[in-house]
C-alpha cells in the first residue's frame, strides 16, 4: 500500500476542517518547526491537538504555514 501527501496551506484550512479532524497530520509552523499531532477539535481559529506522547497543544491557525496529511492510495 502506498501513501501520498496532501498539503493544505493556511488560506485553505477553513474549507478542509472536516477532513482534518481526527487525523494524524504534520503541521509546519511559520517559524519552520514541525509538529506531528492528531487534530481533536477546531474552535475560534484554534486547533486542539495531541502529539504522539499525548501532550496537549493549542495551535492558532495564524501560526501555521501548512498542514501535511498523509493519505493511503
Short mmCIF file of C-alpha atoms in Angstrom, two decimals:
data_model
loop_
_atom_site.label_atom_id
_atom_site.label_comp_id
_atom_site.label_asym_id
_atom_site.label_seq_id
_atom_site.Cartn_x
_atom_site.Cartn_y
_atom_site.Cartn_z
CA UNK A 1 0.00 0.00 0.00
CA UNK A 2 1.42 3.35 -0.94
CA UNK A 3 0.89 6.74 0.63
CA UNK A 4 0.54 10.16 -0.85
CA UNK A 5 0.64 13.56 0.77
CA UNK A 6 -1.89 16.33 0.62
CA UNK A 7 -0.63 19.79 1.53
CA UNK A 8 -3.12 22.26 2.92
CA UNK A 9 -1.97 25.86 3.15
CA UNK A 10 -3.19 28.39 5.73
CA UNK A 11 -5.74 30.04 3.42
CA UNK A 12 -7.30 26.64 2.59
CA UNK A 13 -7.66 25.37 6.19
CA UNK A 14 -11.22 26.64 6.86
CA UNK A 15 -12.59 24.69 3.91
CA UNK A 16 -10.77 21.49 4.93
CA UNK A 17 -11.64 21.33 8.66
CA UNK A 18 -13.93 18.28 8.40
CA UNK A 19 -11.27 16.31 6.52
CA UNK A 20 -8.55 17.24 9.04
CA UNK A 21 -10.27 16.48 12.34
CA UNK A 22 -9.36 13.14 13.98
CA UNK A 23 -6.42 12.73 11.57
CA UNK A 24 -2.71 12.46 12.27
CA UNK A 25 -1.01 15.31 10.46
CA UNK A 26 2.30 17.11 10.30
CA UNK A 27 1.96 20.84 10.91
CA UNK A 28 4.66 23.14 9.62
CA UNK A 29 4.65 26.32 11.64
CA UNK A 30 5.66 29.74 10.32
CA UNK A 31 8.86 29.52 12.41
CA UNK A 32 9.63 26.30 10.40
CA UNK A 33 9.18 23.95 13.37
CA UNK A 34 7.17 20.80 12.71
CA UNK A 35 4.57 19.14 14.94
CA UNK A 36 3.24 15.64 14.31
CA UNK A 37 -0.16 15.55 16.02
CA UNK A 38 -3.70 14.20 15.92
CA UNK A 39 -6.18 17.06 15.50
CA UNK A 40 -9.01 16.75 18.01
CA UNK A 41 -11.14 19.86 17.57
CA UNK A 42 -11.28 23.30 15.98
CA UNK A 43 -12.86 26.35 17.62
CA UNK A 44 -12.27 30.11 17.31
CA UNK A 45 -9.40 29.66 14.83
CA UNK A 46 -7.53 27.33 17.23
CA UNK A 47 -6.85 23.61 16.83
CA UNK A 48 -6.74 21.41 19.90
CA UNK A 49 -4.31 18.57 19.25
CA UNK A 50 -2.35 15.80 20.96
CA UNK A 51 1.09 14.66 19.96
CA UNK A 52 2.24 11.05 19.94
CA UNK A 53 3.19 11.09 23.62
CA UNK A 54 -0.25 12.52 24.46
CA UNK A 55 0.79 16.09 25.27
CA UNK A 56 -1.94 18.59 24.52
CA UNK A 57 -1.29 21.50 22.13
CA UNK A 58 -3.37 24.56 21.24
CA UNK A 59 -2.38 25.70 17.75
CA UNK A 60 -3.52 29.01 16.33
CA UNK A 61 -4.20 28.81 12.59
CA UNK A 62 -2.39 32.13 12.09
CA UNK A 63 0.89 30.49 13.17
CA UNK A 64 0.51 27.57 10.72
CA UNK A 65 2.32 27.67 7.37
CA UNK A 66 0.92 24.39 6.04
CA UNK A 67 -0.58 21.07 7.14
CA UNK A 68 0.53 17.81 5.57
CA UNK A 69 -1.98 15.00 5.56
CA UNK A 70 -0.86 11.50 4.52
CA UNK A 71 -3.44 9.54 2.56
CA UNK A 72 -3.40 5.85 1.69
CA UNK A 73 -3.55 5.33 -2.05
#
